[in-house]
Coordinates of N, CA and C and ligand atoms in Angstrom, one line a residue:
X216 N 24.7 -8.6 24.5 CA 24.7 -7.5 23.6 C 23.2 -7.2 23.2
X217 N 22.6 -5.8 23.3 CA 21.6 -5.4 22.8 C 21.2 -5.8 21.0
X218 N 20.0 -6.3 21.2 CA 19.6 -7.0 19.3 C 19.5 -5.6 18.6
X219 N 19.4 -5.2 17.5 CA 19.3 -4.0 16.7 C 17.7 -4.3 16.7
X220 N 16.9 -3.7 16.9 CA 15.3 -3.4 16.2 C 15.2 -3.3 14.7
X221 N 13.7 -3.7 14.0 CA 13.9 -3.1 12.6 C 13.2 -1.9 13.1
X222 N 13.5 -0.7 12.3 CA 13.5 0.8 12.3 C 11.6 0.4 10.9
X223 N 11.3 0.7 11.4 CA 9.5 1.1 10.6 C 9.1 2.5 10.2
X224 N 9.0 3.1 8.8 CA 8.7 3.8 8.7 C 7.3 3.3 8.1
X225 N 5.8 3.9 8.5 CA 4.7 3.9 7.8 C 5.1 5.3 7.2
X226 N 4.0 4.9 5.4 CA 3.4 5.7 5.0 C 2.1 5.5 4.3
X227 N 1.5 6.5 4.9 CA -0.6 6.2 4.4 C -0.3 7.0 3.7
X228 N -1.5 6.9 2.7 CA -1.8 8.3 2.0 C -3.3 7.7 1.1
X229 N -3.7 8.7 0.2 CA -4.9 9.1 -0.5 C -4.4 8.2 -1.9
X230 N -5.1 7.3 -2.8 CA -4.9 6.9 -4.1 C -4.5 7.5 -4.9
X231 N -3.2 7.3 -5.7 CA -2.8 8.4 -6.9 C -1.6 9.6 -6.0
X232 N -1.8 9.5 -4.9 CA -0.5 10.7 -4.0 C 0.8 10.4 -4.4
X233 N 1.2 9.2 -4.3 CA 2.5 9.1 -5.3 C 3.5 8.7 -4.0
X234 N 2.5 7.7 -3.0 CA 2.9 7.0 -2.2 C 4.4 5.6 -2.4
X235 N 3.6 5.4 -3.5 CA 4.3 4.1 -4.3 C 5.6 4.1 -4.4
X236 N 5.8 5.3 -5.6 CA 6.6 5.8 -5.9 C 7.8 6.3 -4.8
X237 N 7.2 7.3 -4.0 CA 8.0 7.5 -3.0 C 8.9 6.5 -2.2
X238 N 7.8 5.7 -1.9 CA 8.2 4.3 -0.9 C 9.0 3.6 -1.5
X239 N 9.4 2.9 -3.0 CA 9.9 2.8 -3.5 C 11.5 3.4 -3.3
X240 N 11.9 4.5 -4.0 CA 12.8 5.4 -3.7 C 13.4 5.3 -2.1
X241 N 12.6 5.3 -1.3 CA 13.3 5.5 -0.1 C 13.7 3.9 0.6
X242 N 13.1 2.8 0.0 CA 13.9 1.7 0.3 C 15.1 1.4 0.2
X243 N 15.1 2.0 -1.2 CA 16.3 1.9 -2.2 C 17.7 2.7 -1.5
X244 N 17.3 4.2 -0.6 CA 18.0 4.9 -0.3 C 18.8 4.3 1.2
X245 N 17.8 3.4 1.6 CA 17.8 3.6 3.3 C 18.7 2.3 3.4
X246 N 17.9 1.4 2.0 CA 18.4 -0.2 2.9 C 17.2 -0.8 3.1
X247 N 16.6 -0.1 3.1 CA 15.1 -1.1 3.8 C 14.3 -1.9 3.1
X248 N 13.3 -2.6 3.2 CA 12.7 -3.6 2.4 C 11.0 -3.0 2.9
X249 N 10.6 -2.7 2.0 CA 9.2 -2.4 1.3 C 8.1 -3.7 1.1
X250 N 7.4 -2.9 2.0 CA 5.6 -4.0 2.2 C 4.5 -2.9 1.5
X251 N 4.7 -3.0 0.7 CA 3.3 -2.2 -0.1 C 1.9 -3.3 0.4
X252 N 1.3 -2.9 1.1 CA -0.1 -3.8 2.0 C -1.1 -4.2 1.0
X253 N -1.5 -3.0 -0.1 CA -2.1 -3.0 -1.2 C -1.9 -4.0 -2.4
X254 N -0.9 -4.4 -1.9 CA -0.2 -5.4 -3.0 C -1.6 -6.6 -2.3
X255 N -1.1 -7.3 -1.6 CA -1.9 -8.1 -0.3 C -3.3 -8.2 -0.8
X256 N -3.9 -7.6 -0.4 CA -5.6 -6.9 -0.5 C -5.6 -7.1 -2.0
X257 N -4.7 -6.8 -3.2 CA -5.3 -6.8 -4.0 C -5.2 -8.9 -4.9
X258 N -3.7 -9.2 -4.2 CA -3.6 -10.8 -3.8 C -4.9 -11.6 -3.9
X259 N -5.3 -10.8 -2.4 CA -6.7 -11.7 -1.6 C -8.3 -11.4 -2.9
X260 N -8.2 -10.4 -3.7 CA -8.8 -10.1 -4.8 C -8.7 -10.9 -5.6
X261 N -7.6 -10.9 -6.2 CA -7.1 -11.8 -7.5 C -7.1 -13.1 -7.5
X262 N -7.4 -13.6 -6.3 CA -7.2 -15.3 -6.1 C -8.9 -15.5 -6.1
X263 N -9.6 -14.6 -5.3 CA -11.1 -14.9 -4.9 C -11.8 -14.6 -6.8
X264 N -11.4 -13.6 -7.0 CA -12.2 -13.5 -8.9 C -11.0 -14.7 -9.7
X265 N -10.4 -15.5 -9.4 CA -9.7 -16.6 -10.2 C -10.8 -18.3 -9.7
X266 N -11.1 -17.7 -8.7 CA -12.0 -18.8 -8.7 C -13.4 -18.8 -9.3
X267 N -13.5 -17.6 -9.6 CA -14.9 -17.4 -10.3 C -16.0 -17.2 -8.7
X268 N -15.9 -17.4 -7.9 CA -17.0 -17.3 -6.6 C -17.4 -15.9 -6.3
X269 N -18.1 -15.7 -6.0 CA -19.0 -14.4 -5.7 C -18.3 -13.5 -4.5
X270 N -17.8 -12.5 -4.3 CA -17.0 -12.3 -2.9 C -17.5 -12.4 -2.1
X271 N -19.1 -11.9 -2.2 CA -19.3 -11.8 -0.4 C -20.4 -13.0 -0.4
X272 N -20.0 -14.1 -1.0 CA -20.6 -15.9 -0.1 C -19.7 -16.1 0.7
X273 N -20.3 -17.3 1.3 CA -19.4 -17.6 2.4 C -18.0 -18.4 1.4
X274 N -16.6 -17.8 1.9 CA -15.7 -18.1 1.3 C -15.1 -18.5 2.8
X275 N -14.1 -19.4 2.8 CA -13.1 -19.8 3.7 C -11.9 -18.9 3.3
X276 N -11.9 -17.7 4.1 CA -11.4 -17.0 3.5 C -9.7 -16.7 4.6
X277 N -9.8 -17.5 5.7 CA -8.6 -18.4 6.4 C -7.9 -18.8 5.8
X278 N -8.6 -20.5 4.7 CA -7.9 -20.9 4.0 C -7.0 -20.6 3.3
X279 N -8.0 -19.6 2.0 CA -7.3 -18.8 0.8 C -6.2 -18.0 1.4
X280 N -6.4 -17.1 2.6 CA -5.1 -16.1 2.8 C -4.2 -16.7 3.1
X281 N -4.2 -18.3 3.8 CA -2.7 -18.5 4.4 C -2.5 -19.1 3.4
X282 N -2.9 -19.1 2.2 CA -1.8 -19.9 0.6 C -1.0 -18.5 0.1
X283 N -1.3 -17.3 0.9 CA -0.4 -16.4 0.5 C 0.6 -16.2 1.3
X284 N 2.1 -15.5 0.3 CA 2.8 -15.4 1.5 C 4.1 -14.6 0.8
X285 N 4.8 -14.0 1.8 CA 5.8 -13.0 1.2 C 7.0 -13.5 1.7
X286 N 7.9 -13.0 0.1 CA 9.3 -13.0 0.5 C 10.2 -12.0 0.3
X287 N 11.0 -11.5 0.5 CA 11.6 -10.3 0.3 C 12.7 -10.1 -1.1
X288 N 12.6 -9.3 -2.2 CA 13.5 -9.7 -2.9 C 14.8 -8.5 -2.8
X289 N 15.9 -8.9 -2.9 CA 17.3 -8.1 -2.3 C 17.0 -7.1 -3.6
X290 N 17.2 -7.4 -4.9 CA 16.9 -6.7 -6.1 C 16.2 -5.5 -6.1
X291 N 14.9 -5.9 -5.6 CA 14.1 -4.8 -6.0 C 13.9 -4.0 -4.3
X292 N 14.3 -4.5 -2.9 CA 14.1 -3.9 -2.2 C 12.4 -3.9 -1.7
X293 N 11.8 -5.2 -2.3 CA 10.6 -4.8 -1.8 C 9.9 -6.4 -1.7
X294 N 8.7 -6.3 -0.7 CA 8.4 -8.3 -0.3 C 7.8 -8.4 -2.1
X295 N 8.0 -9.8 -2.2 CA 7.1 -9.8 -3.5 C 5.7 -11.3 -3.0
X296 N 4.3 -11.0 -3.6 CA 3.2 -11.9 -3.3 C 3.6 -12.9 -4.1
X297 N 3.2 -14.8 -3.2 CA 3.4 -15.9 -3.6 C 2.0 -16.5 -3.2
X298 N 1.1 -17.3 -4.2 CA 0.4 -17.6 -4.0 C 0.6 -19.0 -4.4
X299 N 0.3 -20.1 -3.3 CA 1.1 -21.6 -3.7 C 2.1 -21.2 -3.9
X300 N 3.0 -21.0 -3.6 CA 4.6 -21.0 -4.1 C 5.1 -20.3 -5.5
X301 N 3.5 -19.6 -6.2 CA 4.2 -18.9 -7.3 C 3.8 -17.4 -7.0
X302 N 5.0 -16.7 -7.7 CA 4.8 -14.9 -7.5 C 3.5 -14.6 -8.5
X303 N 2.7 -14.0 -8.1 CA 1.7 -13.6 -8.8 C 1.6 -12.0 -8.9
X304 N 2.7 -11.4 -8.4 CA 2.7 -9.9 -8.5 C 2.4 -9.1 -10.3
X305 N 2.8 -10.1 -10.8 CA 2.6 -9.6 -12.2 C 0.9 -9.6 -12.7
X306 N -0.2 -10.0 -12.0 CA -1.3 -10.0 -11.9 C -2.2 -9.5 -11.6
X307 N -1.8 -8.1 -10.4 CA -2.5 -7.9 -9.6 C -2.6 -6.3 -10.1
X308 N -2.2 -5.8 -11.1 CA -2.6 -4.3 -11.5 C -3.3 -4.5 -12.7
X309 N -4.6 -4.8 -12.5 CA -6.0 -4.9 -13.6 C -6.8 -3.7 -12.7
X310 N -7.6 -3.7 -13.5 CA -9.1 -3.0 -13.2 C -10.1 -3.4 -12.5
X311 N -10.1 -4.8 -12.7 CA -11.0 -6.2 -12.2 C -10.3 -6.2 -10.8
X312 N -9.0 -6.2 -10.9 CA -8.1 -6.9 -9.4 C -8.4 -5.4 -8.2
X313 N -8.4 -4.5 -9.3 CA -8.6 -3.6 -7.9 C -9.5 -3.3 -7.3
X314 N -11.0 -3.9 -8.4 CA -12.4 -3.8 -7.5 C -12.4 -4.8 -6.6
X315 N -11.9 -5.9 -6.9 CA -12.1 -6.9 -6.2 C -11.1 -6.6 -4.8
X316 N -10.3 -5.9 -4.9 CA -9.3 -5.9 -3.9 C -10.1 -5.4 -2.6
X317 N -10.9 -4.2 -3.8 CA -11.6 -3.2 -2.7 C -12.8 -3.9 -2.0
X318 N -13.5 -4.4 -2.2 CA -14.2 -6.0 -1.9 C -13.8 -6.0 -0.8
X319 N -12.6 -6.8 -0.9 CA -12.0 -7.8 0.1 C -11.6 -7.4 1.1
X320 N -11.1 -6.4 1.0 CA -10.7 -5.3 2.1 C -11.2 -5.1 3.1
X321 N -12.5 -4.9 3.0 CA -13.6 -4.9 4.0 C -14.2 -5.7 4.5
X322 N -13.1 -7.5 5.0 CA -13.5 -8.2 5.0 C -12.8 -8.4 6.4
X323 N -13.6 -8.3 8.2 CA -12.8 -8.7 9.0 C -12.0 -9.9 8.8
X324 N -12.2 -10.9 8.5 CA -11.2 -12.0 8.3 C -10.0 -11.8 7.7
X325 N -10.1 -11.3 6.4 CA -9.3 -11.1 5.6 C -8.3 -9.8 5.9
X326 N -8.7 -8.7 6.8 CA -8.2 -7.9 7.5 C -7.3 -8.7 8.7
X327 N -7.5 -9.7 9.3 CA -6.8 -9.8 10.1 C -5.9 -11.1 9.8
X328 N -6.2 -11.4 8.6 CA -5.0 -12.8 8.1 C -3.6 -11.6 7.9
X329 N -4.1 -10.3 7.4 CA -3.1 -9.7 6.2 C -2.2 -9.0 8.0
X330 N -3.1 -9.0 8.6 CA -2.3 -8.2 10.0 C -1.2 -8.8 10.3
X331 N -1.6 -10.4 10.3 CA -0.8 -11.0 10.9 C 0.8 -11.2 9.7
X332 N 0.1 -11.1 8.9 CA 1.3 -11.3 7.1 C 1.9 -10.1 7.3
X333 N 1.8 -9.1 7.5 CA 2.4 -7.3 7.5 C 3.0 -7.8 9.0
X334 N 3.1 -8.4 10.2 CA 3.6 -8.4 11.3 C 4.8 -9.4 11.1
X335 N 4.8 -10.6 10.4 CA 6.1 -11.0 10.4 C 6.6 -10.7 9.2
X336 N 6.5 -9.2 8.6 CA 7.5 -8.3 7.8 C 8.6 -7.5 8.3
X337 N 8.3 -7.9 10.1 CA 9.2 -6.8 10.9 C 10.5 -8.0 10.8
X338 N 11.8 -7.5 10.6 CA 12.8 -8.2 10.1 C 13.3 -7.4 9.7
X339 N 15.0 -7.2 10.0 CA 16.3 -6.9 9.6 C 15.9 -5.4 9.7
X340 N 17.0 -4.4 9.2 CA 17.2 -3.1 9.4 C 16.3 -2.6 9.7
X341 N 15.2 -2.4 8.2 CA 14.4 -1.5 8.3 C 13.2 -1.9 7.7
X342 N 12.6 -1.5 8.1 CA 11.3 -2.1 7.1 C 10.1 -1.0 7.3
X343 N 9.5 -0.4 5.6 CA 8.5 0.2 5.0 C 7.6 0.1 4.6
X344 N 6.4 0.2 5.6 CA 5.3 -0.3 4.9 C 4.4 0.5 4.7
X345 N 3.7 0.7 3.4 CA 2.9 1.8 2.6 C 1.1 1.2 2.6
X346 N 0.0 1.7 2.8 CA -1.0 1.5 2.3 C -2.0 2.5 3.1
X347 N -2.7 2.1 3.8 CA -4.3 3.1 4.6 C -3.9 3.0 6.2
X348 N -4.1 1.7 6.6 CA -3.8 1.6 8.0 C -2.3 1.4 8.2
X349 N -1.1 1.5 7.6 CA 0.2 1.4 8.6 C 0.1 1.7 9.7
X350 N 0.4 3.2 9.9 CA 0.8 4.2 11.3 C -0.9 4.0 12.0
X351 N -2.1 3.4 11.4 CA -2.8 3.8 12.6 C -3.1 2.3 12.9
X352 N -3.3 1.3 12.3 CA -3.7 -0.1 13.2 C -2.9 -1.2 12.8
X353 N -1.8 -1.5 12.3 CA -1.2 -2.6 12.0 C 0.7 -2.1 12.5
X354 N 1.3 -1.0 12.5 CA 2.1 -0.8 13.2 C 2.2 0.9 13.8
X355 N 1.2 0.8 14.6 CA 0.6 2.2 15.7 C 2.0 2.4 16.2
X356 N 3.2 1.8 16.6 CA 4.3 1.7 17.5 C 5.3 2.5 16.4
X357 N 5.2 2.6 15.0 CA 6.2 2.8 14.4 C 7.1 4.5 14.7
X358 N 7.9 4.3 15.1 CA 9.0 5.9 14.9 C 8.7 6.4 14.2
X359 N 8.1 6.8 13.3 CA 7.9 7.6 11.8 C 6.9 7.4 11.4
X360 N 5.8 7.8 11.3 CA 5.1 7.9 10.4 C 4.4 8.9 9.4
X361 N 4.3 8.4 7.9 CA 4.0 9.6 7.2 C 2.5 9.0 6.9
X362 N 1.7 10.6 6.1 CA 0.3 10.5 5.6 C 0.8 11.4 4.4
X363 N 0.6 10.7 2.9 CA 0.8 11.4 1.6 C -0.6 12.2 1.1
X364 N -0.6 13.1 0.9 CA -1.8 13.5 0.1 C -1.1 14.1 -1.0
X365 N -2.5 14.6 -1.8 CA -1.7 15.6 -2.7 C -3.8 15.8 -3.2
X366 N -3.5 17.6 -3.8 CA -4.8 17.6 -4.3 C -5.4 16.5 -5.6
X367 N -7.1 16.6 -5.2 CA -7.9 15.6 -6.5 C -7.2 15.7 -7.7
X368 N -7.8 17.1 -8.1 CA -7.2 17.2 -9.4 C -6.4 17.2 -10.0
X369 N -4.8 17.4 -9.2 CA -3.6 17.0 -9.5 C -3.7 15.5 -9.7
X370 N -4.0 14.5 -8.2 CA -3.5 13.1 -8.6 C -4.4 13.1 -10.3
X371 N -5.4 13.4 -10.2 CA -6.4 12.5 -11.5 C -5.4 12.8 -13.0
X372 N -5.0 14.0 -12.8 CA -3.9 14.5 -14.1 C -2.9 13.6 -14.2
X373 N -2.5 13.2 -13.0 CA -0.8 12.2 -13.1 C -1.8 11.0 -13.5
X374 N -2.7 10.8 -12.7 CA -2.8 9.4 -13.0 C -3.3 9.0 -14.6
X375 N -3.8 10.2 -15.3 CA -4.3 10.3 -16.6 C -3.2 10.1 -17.3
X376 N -2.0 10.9 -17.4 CA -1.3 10.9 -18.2 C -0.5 9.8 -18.1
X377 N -0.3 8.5 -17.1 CA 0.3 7.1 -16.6 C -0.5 6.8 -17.8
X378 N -2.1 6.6 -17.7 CA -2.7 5.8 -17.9 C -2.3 5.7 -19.4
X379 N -2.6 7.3 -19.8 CA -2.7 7.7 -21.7 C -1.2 6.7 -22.1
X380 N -0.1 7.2 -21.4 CA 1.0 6.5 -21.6 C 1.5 4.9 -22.1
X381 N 0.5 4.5 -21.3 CA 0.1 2.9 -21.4 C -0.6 2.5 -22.5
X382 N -1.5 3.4 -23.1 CA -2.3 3.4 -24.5 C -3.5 3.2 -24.0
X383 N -3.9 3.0 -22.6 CA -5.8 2.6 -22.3 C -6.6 4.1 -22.5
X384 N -7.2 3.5 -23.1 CA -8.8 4.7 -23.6 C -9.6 4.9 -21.8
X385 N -9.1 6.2 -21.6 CA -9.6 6.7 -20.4 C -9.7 8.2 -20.8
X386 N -10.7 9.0 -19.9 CA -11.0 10.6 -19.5 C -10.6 11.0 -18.1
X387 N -10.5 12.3 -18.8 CA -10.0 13.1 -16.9 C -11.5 13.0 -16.2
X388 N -12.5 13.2 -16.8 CA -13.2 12.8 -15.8 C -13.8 11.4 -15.0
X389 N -13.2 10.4 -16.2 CA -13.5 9.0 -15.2 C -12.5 8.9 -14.3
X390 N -11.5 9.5 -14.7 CA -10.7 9.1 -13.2 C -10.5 9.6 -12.5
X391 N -10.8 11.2 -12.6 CA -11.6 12.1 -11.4 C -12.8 11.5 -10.4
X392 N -13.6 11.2 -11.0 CA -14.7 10.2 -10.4 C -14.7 9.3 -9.2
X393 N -13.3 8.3 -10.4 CA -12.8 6.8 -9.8 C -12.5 7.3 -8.8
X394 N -11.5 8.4 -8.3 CA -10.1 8.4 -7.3 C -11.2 9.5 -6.2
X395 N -11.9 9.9 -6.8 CA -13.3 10.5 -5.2 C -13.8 9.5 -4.9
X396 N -14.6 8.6 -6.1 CA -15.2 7.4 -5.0 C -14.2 6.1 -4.0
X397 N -12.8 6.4 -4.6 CA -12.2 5.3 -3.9 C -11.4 6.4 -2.4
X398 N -11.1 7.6 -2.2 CA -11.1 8.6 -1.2 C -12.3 8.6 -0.6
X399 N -13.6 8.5 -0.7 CA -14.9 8.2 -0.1 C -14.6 6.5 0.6
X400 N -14.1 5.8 -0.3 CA -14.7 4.7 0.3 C -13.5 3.9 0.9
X401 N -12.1 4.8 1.5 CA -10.7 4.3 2.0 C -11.3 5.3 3.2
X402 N -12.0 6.6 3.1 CA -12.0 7.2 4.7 C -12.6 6.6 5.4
X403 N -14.3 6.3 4.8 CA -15.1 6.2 5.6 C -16.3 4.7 5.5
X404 N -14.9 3.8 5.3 CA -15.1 2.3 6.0 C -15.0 2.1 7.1
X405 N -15.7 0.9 7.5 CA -15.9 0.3 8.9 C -14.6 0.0 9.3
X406 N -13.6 -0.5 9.0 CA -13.0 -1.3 9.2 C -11.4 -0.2 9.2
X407 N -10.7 -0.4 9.9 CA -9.2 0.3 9.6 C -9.6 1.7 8.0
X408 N -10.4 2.8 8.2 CA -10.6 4.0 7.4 C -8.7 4.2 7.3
X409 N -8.8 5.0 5.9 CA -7.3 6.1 6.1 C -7.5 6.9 6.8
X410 N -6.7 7.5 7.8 CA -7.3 8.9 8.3 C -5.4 9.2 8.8
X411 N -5.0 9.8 9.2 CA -3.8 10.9 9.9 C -3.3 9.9 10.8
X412 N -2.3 9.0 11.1 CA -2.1 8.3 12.2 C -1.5 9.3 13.8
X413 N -1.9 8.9 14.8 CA -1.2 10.0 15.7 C 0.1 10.4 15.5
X414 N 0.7 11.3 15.8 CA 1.8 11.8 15.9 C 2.7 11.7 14.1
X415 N 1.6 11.6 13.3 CA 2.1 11.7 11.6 C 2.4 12.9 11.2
X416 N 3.3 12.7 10.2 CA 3.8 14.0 9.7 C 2.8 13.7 8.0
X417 N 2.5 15.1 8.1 CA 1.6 15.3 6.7 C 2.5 15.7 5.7
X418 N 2.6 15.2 4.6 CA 3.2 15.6 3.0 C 2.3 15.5 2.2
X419 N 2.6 16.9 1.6 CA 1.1 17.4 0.4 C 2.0 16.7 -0.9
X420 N 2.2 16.2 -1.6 CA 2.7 16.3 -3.1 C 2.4 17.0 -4.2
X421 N 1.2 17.6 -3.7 CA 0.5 18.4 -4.8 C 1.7 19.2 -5.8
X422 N 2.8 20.0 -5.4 CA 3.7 20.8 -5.9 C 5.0 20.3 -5.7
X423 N 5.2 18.8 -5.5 CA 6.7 18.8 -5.1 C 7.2 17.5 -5.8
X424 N 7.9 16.9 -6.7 CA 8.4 15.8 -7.3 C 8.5 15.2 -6.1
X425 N 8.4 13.7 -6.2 CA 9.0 12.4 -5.4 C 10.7 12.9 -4.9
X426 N 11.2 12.9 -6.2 CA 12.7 13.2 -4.5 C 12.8 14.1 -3.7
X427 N 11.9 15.4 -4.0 CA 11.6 16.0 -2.9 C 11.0 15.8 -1.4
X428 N 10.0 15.1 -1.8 CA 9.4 14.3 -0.7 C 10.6 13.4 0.1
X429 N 11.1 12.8 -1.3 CA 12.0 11.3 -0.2 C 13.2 12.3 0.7
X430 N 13.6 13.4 -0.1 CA 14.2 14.6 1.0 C 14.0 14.7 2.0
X431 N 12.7 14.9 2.7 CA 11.9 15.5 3.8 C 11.8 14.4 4.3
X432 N 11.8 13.1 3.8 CA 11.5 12.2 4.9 C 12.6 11.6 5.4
X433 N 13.6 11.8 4.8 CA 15.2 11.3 4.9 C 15.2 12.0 5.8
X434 N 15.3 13.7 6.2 CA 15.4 14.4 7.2 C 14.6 13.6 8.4
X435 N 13.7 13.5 8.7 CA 13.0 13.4 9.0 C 13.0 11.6 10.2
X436 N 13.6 10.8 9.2 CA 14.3 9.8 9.7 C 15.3 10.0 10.4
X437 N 16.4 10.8 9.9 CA 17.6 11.3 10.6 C 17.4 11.9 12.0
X438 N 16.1 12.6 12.0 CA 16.1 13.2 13.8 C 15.7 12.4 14.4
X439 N 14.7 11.3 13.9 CA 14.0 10.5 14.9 C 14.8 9.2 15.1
X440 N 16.1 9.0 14.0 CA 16.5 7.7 14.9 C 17.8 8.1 15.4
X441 N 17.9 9.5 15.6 CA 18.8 9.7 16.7 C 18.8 9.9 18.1
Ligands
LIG531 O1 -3.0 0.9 -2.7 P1 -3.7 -0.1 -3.6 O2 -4.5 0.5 -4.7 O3 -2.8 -1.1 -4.2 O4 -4.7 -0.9 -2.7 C1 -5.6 -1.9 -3.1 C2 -6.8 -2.0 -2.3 O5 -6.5 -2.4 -1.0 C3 -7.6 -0.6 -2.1 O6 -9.0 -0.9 -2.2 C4 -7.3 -0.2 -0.7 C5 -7.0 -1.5 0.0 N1 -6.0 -1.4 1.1 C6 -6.4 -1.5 2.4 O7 -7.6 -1.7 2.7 N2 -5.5 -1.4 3.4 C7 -4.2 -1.2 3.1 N3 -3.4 -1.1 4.1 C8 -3.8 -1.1 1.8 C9 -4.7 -1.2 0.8

């Protein structure tokens, strides 16, 4: 008897596009189980500024990543990060964790520990994985792949009014700023840039709610896994 494949949808997209979110929703719709990559990267962040060490000394940075490790939770539809054997997902959305994330990122070692962690995520039906490189260097093979954008000035607005929501003292213009310098510095790194994976389908969000989107890509899965 033929084995069933897991069905891979990537989606890339720009900081603030409403990637998350999306990806989210369409787990939940499909069945599938969710690898947000960013989770990962921002892991390999939060463990390296928990030790207090400088990022870029020499770190055994082998070591540190294979103490990470994912498991998938049926609940939420999505892998959750274990560091030593404890979830540390509740840690990893600071301000601190995400500089550091961005650090680390750019770190061939640590780029190719997380390759190998996102590669045995392929498992059961389906599986979704969201961040910069999916569709172009960690699963190039996938049937589907999306690239999210949406304009600056829209994400900085959503992401403003998230933020006001939460009660943190922020401006439209620091996080105008933030989300160009972090779109500057997701294109045009050395190492796996965001850019269009081949044969990607582009979704703007600028004007369209998340279940709109998860609409189009539901379509969208429907032709290609027939
Ligand atoms: O999407 P995010 O903000 O959680 O990502 C955290 C950091 O990790 C950000 O600096 C981009 C980086 N990242 C990456 O280099 N490659 C990915 N596939 C996903 C995220």
């Amino acid at each position: 008897m033929k084995s069933r494949t897991t069905f891979i949808i990537t989606i890339d997209g720009t900081s603030g596009s409403g990637k998350s979110t999306i990806s989210k929703l369409l787990a939940k719709k499909l069945n599938f189980i969710l690898l947000d990559s960013g989770k990962l990267y921002r892991a390999a962040g939060y463990i390296v500024s928990q030790t207090g060490t400088k990022i870029n000394t020499a770190i055994d940075y082998k070591k540190l990543t294979s103490q990470i490790s994912l498991k998938p939770n049926e609940n939420t539809y999505e892998y959750v990060v274990y560091f030593k054997n404890q979830i540390i997902d509740q840690y990893l959305y600071t301000d601190d964790v995400a500089k550091a994330a961005s650090v680390v990122s750019k770190i061939a070692e640590v780029r190719e520990c997380m390759f190998n962690l996102q590669q045995s995520c392929v498992k059961g039906t389906g599986l979704i994985a969201n961040g910069r490189d999916m569709g172009t260097e960690v699963f190039p093979d996938a049937p589907l792949k999306i690239y999210i954008d949406a304009d600056l000035e829209i994400r900085a607005k959503r992401r403003l009014s998230e933020l006001l929501d939460k009660g943190e003292n922020v401006t439209f213009e620091n996080i105008y700023d933030s989300l160009m310098k972090r779109d500057d510095s997701d294109m045009n790194r050395e190492l796996s840039p965001l850019k269009i994976p081949n044969n990607g389908h582009i979704l703007d969000t600028s004007h369209l709610k998340p279940d709109a989107i998860v609409d189009k890509i539901l379509n969208l899965y429907i032709i290609t896994s027939n």
